Coordinates of C-alpha atoms in Angstrom, one line a residue:
X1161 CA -20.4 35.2 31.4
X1162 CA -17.0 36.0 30.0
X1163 CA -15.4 35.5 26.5
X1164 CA -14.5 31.9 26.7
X1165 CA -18.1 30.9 28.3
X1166 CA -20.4 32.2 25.6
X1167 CA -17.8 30.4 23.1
X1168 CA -18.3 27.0 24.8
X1169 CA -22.5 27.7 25.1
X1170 CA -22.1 28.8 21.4
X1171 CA -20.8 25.7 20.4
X1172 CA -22.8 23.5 22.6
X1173 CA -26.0 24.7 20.7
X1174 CA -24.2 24.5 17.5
X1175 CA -24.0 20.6 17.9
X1176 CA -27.4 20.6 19.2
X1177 CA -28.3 22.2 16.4
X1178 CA -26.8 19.9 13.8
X1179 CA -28.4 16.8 16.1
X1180 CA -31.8 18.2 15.1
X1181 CA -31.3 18.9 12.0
X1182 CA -29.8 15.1 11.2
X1183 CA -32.9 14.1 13.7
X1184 CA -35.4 15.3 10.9
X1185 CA -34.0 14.7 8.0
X1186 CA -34.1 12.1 5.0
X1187 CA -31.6 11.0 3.1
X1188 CA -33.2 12.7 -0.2
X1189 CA -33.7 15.3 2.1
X1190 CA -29.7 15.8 3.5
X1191 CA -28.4 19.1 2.4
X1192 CA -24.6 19.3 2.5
X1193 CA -24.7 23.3 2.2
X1194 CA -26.7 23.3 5.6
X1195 CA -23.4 21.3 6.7
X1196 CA -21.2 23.1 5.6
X1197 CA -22.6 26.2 7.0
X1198 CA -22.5 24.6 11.1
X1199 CA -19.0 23.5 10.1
X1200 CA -18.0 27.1 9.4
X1201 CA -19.5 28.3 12.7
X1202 CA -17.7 26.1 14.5
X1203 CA -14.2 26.8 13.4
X1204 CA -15.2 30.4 14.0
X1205 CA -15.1 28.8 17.8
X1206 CA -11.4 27.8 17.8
X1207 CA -9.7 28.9 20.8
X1208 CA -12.7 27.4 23.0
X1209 CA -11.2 24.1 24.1
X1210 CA -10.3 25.7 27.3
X1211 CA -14.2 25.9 28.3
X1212 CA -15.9 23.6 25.8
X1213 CA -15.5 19.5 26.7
X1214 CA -15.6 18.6 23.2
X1215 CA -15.0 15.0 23.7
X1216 CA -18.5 14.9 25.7
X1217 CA -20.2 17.3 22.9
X1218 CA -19.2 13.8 20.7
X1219 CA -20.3 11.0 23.0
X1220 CA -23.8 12.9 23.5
X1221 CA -23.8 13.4 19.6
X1222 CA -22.7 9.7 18.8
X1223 CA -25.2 8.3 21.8
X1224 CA -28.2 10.2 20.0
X1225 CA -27.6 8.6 17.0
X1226 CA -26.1 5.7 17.6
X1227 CA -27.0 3.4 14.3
X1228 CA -25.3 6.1 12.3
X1229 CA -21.8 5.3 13.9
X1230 CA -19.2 2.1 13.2
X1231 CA -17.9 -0.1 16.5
X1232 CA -14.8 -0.2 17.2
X1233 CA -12.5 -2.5 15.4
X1234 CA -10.2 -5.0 17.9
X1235 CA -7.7 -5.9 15.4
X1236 CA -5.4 -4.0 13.3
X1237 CA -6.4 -3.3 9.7
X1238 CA -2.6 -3.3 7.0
X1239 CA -3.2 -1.3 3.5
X1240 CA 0.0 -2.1 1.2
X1241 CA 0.7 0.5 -0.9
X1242 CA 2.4 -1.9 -3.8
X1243 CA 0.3 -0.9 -6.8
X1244 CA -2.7 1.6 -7.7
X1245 CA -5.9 0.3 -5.6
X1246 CA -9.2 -0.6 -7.4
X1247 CA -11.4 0.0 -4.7
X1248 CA -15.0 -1.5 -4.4
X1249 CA -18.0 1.3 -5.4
X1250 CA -20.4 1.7 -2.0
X1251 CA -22.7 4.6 -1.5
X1252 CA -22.0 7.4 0.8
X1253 CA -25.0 8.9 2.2
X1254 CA -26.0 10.9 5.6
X1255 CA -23.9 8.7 7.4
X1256 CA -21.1 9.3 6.0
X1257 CA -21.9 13.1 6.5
X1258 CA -23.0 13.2 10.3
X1259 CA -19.2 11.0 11.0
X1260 CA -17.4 13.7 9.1
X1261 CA -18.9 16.4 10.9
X1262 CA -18.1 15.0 14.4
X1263 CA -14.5 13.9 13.4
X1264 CA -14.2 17.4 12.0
X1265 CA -16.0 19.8 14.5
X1266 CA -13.7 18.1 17.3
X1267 CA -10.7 19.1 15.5
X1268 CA -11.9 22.7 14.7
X1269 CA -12.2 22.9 18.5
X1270 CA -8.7 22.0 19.4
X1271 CA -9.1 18.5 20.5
X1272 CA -7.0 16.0 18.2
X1273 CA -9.0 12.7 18.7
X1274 CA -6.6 10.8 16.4
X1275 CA -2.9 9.5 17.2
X1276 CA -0.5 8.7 14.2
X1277 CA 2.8 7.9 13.8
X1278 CA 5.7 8.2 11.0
X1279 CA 8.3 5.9 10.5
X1280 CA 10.7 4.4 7.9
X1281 CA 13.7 1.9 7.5
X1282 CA 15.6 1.8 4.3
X1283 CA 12.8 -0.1 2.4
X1284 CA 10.0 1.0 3.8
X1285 CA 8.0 4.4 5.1
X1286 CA 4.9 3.7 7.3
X1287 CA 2.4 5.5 8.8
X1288 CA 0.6 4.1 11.4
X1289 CA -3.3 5.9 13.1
X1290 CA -4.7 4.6 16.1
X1291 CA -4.9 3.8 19.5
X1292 CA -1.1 2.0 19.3
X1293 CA 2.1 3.7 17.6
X1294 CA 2.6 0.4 15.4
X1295 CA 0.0 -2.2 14.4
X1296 CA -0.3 -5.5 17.2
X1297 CA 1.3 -7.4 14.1
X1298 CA 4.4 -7.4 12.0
X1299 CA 3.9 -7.4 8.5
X1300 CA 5.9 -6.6 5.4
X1301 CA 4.8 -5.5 2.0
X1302 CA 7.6 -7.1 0.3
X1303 CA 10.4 -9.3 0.8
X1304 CA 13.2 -6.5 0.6
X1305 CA 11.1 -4.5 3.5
X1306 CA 11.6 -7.6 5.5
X1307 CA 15.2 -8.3 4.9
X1308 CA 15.7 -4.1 5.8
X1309 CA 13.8 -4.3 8.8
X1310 CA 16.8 -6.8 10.2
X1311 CA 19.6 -4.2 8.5
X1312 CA 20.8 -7.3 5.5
X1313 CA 21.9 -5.1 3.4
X1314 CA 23.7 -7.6 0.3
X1315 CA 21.1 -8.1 -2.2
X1316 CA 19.3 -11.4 -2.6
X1317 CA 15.3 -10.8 -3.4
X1318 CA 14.2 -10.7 -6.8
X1319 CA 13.1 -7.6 -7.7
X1320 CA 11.3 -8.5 -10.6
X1321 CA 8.1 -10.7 -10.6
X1322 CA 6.3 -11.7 -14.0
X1323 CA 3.0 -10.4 -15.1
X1324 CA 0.5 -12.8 -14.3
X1325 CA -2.9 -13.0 -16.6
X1326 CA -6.4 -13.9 -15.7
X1327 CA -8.4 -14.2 -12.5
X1328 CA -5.9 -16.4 -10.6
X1329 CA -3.5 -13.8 -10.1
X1330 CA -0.8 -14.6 -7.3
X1331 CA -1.5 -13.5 -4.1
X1332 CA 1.9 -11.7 -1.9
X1333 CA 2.4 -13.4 1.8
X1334 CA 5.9 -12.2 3.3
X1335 CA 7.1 -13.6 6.7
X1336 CA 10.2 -14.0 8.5
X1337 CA 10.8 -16.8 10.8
X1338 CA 14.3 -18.2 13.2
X1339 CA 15.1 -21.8 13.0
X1340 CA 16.4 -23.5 16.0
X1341 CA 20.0 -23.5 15.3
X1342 CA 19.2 -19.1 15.2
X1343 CA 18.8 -19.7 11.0
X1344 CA 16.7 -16.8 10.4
X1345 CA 14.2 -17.4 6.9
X1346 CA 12.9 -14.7 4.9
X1347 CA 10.3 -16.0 2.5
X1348 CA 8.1 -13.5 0.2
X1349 CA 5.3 -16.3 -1.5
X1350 CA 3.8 -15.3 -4.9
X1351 CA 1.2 -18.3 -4.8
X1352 CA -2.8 -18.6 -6.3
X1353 CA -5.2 -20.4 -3.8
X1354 CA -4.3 -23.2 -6.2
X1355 CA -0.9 -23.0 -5.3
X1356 CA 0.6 -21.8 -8.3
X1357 CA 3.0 -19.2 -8.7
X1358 CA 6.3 -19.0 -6.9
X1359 CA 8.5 -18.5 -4.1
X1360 CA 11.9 -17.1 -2.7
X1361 CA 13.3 -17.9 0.3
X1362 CA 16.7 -15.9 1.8
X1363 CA 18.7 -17.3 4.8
X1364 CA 20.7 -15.9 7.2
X1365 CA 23.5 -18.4 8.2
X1366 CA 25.9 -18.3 11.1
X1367 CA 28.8 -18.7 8.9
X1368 CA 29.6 -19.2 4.3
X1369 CA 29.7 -22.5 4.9
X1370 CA 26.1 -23.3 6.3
X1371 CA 25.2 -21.5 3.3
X1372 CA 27.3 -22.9 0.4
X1373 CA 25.6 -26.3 1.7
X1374 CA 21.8 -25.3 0.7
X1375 CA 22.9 -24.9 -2.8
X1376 CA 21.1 -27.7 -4.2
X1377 CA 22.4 -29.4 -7.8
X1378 CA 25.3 -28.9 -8.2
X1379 CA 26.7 -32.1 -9.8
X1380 CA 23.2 -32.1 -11.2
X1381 CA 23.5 -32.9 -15.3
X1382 CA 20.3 -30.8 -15.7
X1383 CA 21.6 -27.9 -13.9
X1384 CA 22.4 -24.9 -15.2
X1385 CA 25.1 -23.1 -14.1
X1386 CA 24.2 -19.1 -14.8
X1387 CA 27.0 -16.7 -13.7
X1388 CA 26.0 -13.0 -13.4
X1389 CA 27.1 -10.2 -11.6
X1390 CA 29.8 -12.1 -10.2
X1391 CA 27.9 -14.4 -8.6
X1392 CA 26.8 -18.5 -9.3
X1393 CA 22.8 -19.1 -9.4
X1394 CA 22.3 -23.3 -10.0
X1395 CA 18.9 -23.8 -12.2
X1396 CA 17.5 -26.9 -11.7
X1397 CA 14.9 -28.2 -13.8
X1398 CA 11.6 -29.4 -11.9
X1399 CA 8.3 -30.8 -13.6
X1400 CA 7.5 -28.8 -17.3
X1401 CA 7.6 -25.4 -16.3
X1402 CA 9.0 -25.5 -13.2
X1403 CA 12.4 -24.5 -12.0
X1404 CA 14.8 -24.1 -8.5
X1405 CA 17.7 -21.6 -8.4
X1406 CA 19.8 -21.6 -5.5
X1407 CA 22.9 -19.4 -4.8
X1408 CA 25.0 -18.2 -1.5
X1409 CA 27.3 -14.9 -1.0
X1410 CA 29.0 -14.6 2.0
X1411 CA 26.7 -16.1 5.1
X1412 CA 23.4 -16.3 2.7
X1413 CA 22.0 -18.5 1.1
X1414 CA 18.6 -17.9 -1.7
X1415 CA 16.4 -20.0 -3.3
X1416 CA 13.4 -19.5 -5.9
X1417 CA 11.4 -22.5 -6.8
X1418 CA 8.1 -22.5 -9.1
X1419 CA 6.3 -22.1 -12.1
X1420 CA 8.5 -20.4 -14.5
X1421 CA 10.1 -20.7 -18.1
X1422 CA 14.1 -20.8 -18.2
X1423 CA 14.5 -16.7 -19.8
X1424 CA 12.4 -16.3 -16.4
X1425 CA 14.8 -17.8 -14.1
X1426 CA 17.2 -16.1 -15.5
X1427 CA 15.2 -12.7 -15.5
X1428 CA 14.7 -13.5 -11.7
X1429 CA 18.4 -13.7 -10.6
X1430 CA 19.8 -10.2 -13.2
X1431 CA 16.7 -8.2 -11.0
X1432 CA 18.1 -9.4 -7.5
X1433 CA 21.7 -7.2 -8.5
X1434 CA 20.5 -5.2 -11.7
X1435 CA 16.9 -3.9 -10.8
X1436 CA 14.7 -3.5 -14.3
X1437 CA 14.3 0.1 -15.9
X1438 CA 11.1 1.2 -15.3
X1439 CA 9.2 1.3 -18.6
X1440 CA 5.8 3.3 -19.2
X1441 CA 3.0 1.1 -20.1
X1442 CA -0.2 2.9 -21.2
X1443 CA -3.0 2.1 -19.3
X1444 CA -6.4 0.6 -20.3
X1445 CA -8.6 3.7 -20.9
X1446 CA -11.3 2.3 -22.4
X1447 CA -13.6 2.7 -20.0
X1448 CA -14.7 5.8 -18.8
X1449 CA -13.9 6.4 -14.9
X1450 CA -16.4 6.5 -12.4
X1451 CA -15.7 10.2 -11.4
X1452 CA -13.5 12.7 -13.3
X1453 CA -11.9 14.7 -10.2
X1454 CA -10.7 13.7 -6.9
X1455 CA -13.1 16.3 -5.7
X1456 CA -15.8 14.2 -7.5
X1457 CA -15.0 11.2 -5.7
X1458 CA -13.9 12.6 -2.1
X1459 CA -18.0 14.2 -2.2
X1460 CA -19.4 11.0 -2.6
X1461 CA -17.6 9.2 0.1
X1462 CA -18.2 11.9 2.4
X1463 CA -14.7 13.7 2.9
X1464 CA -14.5 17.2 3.0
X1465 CA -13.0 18.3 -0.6
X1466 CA -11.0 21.1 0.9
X1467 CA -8.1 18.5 1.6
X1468 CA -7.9 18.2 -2.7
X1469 CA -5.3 20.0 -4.7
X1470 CA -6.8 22.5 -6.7
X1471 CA -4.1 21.7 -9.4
X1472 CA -2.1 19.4 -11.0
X1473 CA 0.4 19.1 -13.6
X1474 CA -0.4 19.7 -17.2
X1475 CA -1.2 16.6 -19.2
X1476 CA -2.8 14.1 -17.1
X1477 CA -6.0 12.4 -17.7
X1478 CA -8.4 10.6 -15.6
X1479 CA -8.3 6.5 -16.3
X1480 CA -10.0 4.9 -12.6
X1481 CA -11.8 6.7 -9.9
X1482 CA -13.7 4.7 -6.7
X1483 CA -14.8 5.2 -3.8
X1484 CA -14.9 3.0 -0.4
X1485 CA -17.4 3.6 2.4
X1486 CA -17.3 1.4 5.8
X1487 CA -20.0 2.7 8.5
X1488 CA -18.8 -0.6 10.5
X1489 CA -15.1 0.6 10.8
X1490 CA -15.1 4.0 10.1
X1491 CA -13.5 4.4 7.2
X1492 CA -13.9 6.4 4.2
X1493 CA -11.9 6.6 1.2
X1494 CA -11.8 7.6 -2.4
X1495 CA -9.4 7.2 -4.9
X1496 CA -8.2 8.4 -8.6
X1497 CA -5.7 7.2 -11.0
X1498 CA -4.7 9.5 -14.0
X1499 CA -2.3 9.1 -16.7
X1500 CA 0.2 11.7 -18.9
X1501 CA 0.6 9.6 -22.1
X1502 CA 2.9 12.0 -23.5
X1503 CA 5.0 12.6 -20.9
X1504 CA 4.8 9.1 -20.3
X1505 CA 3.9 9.3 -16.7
X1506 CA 1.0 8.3 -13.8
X1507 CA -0.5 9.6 -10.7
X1508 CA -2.2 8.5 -7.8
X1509 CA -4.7 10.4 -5.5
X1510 CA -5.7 8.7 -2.6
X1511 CA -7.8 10.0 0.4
X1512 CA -8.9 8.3 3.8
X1513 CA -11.2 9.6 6.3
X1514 CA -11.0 7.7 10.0
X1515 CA -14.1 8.4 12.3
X1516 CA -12.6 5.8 14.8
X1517 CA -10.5 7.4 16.7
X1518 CA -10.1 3.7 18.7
X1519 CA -9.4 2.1 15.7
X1520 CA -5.6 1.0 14.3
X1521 CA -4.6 1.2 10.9
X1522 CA -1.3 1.3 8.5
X1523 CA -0.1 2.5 5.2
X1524 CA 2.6 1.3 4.1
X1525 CA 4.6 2.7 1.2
X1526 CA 7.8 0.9 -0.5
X1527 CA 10.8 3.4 -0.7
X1528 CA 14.5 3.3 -1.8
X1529 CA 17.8 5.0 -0.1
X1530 CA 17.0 8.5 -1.2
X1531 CA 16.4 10.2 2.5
X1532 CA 12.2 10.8 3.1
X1533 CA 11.8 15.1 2.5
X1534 CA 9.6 16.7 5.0
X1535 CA 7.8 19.7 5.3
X1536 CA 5.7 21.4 7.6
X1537 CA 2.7 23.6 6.0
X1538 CA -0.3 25.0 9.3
X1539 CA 1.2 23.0 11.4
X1540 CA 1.1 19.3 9.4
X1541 CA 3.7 17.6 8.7
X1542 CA 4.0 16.4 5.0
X1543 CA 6.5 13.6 3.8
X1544 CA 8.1 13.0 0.4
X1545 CA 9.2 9.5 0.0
X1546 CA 11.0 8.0 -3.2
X1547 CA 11.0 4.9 -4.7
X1548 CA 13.2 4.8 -8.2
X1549 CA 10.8 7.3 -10.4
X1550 CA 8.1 7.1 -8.1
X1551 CA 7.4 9.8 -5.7
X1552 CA 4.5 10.2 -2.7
X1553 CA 3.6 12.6 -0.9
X1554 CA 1.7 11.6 2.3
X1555 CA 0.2 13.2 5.2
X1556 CA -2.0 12.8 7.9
X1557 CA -4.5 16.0 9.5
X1558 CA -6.5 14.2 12.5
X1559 CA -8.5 11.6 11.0
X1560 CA -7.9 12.2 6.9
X1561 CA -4.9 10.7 5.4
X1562 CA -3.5 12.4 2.2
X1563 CA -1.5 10.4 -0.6
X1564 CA -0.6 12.0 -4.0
X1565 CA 2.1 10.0 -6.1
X1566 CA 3.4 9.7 -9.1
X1567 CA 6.6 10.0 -11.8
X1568 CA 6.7 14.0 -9.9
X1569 CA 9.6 16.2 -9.1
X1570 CA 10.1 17.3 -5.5
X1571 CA 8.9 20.6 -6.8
X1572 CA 5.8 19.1 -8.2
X1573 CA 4.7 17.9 -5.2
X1574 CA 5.2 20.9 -3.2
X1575 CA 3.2 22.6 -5.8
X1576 CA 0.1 20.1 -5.0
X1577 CA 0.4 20.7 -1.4
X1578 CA 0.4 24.3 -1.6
X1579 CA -2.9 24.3 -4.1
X1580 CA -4.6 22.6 -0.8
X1581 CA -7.3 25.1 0.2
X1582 CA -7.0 23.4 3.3
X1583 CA -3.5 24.6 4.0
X1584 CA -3.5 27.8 2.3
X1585 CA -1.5 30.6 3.7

């Protein structure tokens, strides 16, 4: 038996071992040490794909124990990456453990069981896991992503929405459809299930003329006429609280209708030209956050803490932690959100763990013109994308996906990547 044989029986009885030792354990029982311990074994192994079918090792471990693994999802699942997540608490337990392991001790073999895919137009960066490069379905986060995606580059959405209070808080629906005359509509809804809230609208017209005509009230005595930028936007009073603003420039035409006060129709057209300054807001830190670290957090949904920076810039506190745990889908995330009042600046931690390699999924993350930084650090790629103050660094390594952002420097985040034990040189 040469070199590369006793490597492929090694591992073989390493996953039989594990399967025997999840066999006869409890869940009070589960010992991650004991884990961790076959996990470090088997990336002793690397170099052993040649001999060792570790794609079969999996479908005999996940045919033995079958109720611990999720089926395979037949639509596309879209995560928009608008605004910190507050993801709902579940508990992680051996399941979550026995997935890890087999999504991990593939990859520590050789074998890459997940596909992924980067990509990015001027509004947007996306990464995309899965069976399919792209998700079966086009989908936007925001308007602005969907007026990039067909290369409209003069400004017309609203880049300021109003904060909304309460438990009806407006809900975010962007399409894009062509009219039969080859019209094409942009629309990016802000609307409650009761309807309220408000809407913009953009259209792409063959010629000015087409869109001069959808102004609407013009000779209108209740209209006002508010010039900014160098532009005309029409306000047209609705019902009490309600307004219309139309506009064109050049071949387009925009429209917001809704619920809104007259200051915020105004503020609405100054952001489409003249985005807002971003202004720190302390968060609410009155209550205390589910876990303090990211590390915390990643060991109770069942990721493998070594993918965690071991630091972080000076002066950040922990304000909301979670953790999100789906045997049915196969996936497994946890989430932290610190604050730097001082410095007067957040951060987001965010880490995913895919056990479907079958299954398709998206993160999408908003980004202005400044060109997406990569990086390469053991072989992963890492991305830098910007977006005004905001910066995010995201990765993907097999089935976990990284995301660390925040109000960094570029040199800041290649300081978090490098405290990854994970990639360590």
């Amino acid at each position: 038996m040469d070199k590369e044989e006793r490597k492929a029986a090694e591992a073989e009885r390493l996953t039989e071992d594990l399967s025997d030792y999840l066999d006869g354990v409890s869940e009070e029982d589960f010992d991650p040490v004991a884990v961790e311990r076959w996990l470090a074994a088997a990336e002793e192994l690397d170099g052993a794909e040649d001999s060792f079918d570790a794609g079969a090792a999996e479908a005999a471990f996940r045919a033995r124990h079958g109720d611990l693994f999720p089926r395979p999802v037949s639509s596309p699942e879209v995560r928009r990456n608008l605004r910190p997540r507050r993801l709902l608490p579940r508990l992680a337990g051996i399941a979550a453990a026995a997935v890890l392991v087999v999504a991990l001790a593939a990859q520590s073999l050789g074998v890459d069981l997940f596909r992924h895919a980067a990509s990015w137009t001027r509004g947007e960066f996306t990464f995309s896991t899965g069976e399919s490069e792209m998700p079966e379905t086009v989908s936007y986060s925001h308007g602005q992503a969907a007026l990039d995606a067909y290369d409209v580059r003069v400004p017309m959405m609203p880049t300021w929405n109003p904060a909304w209070e309460g438990d009806d808080v407006p809900g975010l629906d962007v399409t894009v459809t062509e009219e039969a005359d080859g019209t094409l509509v942009f629309t990016e809804d802000h609307r409650t299930d009761a309807g309220d809230g408000y809407t913009f609208v953009v259209r792409q017209r063959k010629d000015k003329q087409q869109a001069e005509a959808d102004i609407q009230g013009k000779d209108e005595p209740d209209t006002i006429v508010y010039e900014f930028d160098g532009r005309n936007y029409y306000i047209l009073p609705l019902d009490a609280e309600q307004y219309r603003i139309t506009w064109a420039c050049g071949r387009y035409s925009g429209e917001i209708w809704g619920d809104m006060d007259l200051e915020q129709a105004k503020h609405f057209v100054r952001s489409i030209t003249e985005p807002d300054e971003w202004v720190y807001t302390a968060p609410d830190m009155s209550i205390p956050p589910k876990y303090e670290t990211i590390q915390e957090a990643m060991e109770a949904a069942g990721i493998d803490t070594g993918y965690a920076p071991a630091w972080l810039p000076e002066g950040f506190v922990t304000v909301e932690s979670d953790t999100y745990v789906s045997e049915e889908t196969g996936w497994y995330s946890a989430y932290l959100f610190a604050t730097d009042v001082e410095g007067e600046r957040n951060l987001s931690l965010s880490f995913d763990l895919r056990t479907n390699p079958g299954g398709v999924g998206t993160t999408v993350y908003p980004k202005d013109d400044t060109p997406v930084v990569t990086f390469e650090k053991c072989g992963i790629t890492f991305y830098i994308i910007s977006n005004g103050p905001w910066r995010s660094v995201a990765w993907m390594d097999g089935g976990v996906a990284g995301s660390i952002g925040g109000n960094l420097t570029e040199e800041e985040c290649r300081q978090i990547v490098d405290s990854i034990p994970r990639y360590a040189d």
